[in-house]
C-alpha positions as semicolon CSV with decimal commas, in nm:
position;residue;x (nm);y (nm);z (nm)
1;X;-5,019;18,147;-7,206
2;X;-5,154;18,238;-6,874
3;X;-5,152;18,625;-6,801
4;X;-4,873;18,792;-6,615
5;X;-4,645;18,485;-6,697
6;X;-4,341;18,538;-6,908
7;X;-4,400;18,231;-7,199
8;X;-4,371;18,352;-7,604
9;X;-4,639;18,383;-7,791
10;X;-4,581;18,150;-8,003
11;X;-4,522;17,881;-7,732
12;X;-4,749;17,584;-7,630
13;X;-4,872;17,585;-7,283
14;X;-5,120;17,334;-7,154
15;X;-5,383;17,472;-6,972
16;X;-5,610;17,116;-6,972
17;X;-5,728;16,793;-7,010
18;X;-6,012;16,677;-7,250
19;X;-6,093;16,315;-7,313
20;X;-6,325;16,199;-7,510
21;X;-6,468;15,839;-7,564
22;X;-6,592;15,725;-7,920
23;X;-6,885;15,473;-7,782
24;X;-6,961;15,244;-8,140
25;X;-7,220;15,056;-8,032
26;X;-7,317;14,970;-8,398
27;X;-6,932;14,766;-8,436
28;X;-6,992;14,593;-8,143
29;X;-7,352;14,487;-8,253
30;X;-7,194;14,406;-8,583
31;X;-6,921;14,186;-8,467
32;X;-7,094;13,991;-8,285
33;X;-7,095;14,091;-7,941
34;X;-7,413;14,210;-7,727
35;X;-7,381;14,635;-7,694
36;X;-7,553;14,658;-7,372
37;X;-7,277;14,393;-7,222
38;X;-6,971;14,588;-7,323
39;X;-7,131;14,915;-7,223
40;X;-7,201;14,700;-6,892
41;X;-6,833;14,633;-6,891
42;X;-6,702;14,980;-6,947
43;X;-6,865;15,186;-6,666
44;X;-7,160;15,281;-6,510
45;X;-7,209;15,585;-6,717
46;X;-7,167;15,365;-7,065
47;X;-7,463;15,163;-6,970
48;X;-7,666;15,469;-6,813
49;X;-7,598;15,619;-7,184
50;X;-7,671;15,283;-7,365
51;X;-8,002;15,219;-7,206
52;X;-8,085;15,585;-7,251
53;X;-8,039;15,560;-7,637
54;X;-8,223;15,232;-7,630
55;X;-8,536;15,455;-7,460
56;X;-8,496;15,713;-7,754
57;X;-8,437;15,521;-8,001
58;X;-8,526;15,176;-8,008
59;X;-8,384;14,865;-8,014
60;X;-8,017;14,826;-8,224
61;X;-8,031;14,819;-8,541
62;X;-8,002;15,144;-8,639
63;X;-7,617;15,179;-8,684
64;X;-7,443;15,547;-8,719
65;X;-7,748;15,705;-8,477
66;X;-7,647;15,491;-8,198
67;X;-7,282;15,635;-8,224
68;X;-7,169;15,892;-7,943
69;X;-6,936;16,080;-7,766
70;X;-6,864;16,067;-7,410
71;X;-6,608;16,306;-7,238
72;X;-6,415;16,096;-6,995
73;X;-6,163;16,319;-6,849
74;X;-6,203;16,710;-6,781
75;X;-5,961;16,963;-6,622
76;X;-5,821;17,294;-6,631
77;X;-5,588;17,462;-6,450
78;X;-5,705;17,753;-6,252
79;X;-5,688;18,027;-6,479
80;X;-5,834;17,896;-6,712
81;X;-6,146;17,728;-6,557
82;X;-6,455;17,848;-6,569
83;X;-6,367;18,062;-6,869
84;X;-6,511;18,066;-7,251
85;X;-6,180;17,925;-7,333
86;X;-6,252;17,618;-7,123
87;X;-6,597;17,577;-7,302
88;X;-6,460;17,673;-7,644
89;X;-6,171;17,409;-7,631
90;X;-6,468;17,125;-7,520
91;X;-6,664;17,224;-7,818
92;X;-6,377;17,265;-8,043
93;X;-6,304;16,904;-7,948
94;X;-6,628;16,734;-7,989
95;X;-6,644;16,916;-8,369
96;X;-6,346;16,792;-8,436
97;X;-6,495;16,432;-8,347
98;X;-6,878;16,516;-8,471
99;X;-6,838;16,268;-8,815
100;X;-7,103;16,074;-8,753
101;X;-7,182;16,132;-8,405
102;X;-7,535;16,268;-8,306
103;X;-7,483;16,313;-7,931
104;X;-7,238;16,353;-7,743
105;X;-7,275;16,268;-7,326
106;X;-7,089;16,445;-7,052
107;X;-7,126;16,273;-6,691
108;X;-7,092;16,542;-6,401
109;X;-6,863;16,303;-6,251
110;X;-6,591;16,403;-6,470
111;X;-6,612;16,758;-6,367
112;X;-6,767;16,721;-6,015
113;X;-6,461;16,592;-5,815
114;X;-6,726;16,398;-5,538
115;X;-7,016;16,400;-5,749
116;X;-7,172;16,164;-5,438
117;X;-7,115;16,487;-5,252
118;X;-7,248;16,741;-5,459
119;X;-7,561;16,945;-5,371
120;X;-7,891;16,976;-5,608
121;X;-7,752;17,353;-5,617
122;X;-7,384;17,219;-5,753
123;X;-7,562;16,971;-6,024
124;X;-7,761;17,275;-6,114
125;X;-7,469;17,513;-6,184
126;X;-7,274;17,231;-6,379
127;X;-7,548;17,195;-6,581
128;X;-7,621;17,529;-6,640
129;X;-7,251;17,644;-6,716
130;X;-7,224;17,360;-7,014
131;X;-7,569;17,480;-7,131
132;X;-7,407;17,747;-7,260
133;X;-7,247;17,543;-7,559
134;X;-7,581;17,330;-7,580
135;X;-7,557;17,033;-7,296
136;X;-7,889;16,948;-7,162
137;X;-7,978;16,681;-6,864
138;X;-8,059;16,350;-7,017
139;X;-8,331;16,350;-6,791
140;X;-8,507;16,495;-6,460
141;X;-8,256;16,425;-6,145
142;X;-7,975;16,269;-6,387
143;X;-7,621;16,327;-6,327
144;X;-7,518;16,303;-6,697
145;X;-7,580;16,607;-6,936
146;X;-7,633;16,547;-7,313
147;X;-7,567;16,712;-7,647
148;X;-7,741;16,682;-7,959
149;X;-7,483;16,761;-8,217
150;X;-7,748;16,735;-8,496
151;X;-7,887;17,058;-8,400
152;X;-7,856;17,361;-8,562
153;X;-7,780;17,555;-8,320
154;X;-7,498;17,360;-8,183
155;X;-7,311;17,438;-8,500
156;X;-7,454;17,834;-8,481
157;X;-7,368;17,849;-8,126
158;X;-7,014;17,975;-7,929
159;X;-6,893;17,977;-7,607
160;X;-7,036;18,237;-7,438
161;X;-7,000;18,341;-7,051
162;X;-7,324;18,452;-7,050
């Protein structure tokens, strides 16, 4: 509940919004259909992730090491954002959703309201604020940070507001 409010503590409150894409490129591979075209499809982000995996890893064929999580949707309200409890409830939800994932991809978009607007200075402080539960940039002037969720240390590591 948010401070100085009068809710029970036992009552549910929402405070945000997480969602969170489960990208199978594998199934789609597997029924048929070319991955890179339905990433194509689904947004400019699912192809900027697609063609990044196909950089790291190869061509398809691997199966469960092409599968990832993207976070579509990100928002809290006021109180609560910017706070560990922000970053703990994103990490909470991409455990809950880590059978067999490796990564897991979070475009600045979703939390940058005009990302088109956003200075080198804002894309710096996104980045480094979901650093803190293990996001990297996928690469050198990217707008989409990336997670390896095969690390040890993202399964060591909390939310922190270091």
């Amino acid at each position: 509940a948010e401070p100085d409010s009068c809710h029970d503590d036992d009552e549910e409150v929402q405070v945000g919004t997480i969602h969170i894409d489960f990208m199978r490129f594998d199934v789609a591979l597997n029924l048929g259909f070319d991955p890179e075209e339905i990433a194509d499809n689904a947004s400019h982000d699912a192809i900027t992730i697609y063609e990044a995996l196909q950089e790291d890893l190869g061509r398809m064929s691997y199966g469960m090491n092409q599968d990832c999580l993207m976070v579509s949707h990100f928002s809290f309200e006021p109180p609560y954002r910017g706070t560990t409890a922000e970053l703990g409830a994103l990490r909470a939800a991409l455990v809950g959703l880590s059978s067999g994932v490796s990564r897991a991809f979070l475009p600045m978009g979703v939390v940058l309201p005009d990302i088109s607007l956003a200075t080198a200075k804002d894309l710096n402080a996104t980045a480094l604020y979901f650093d803190k539960i293990g996001f990297k940039p996928l690469k050198l002037g990217s707008d989409i940070l990336w997670l390896d969720m095969e690390a040890g240390s993202f399964w060591r590591r909390q939310a922190s507001s270091q």
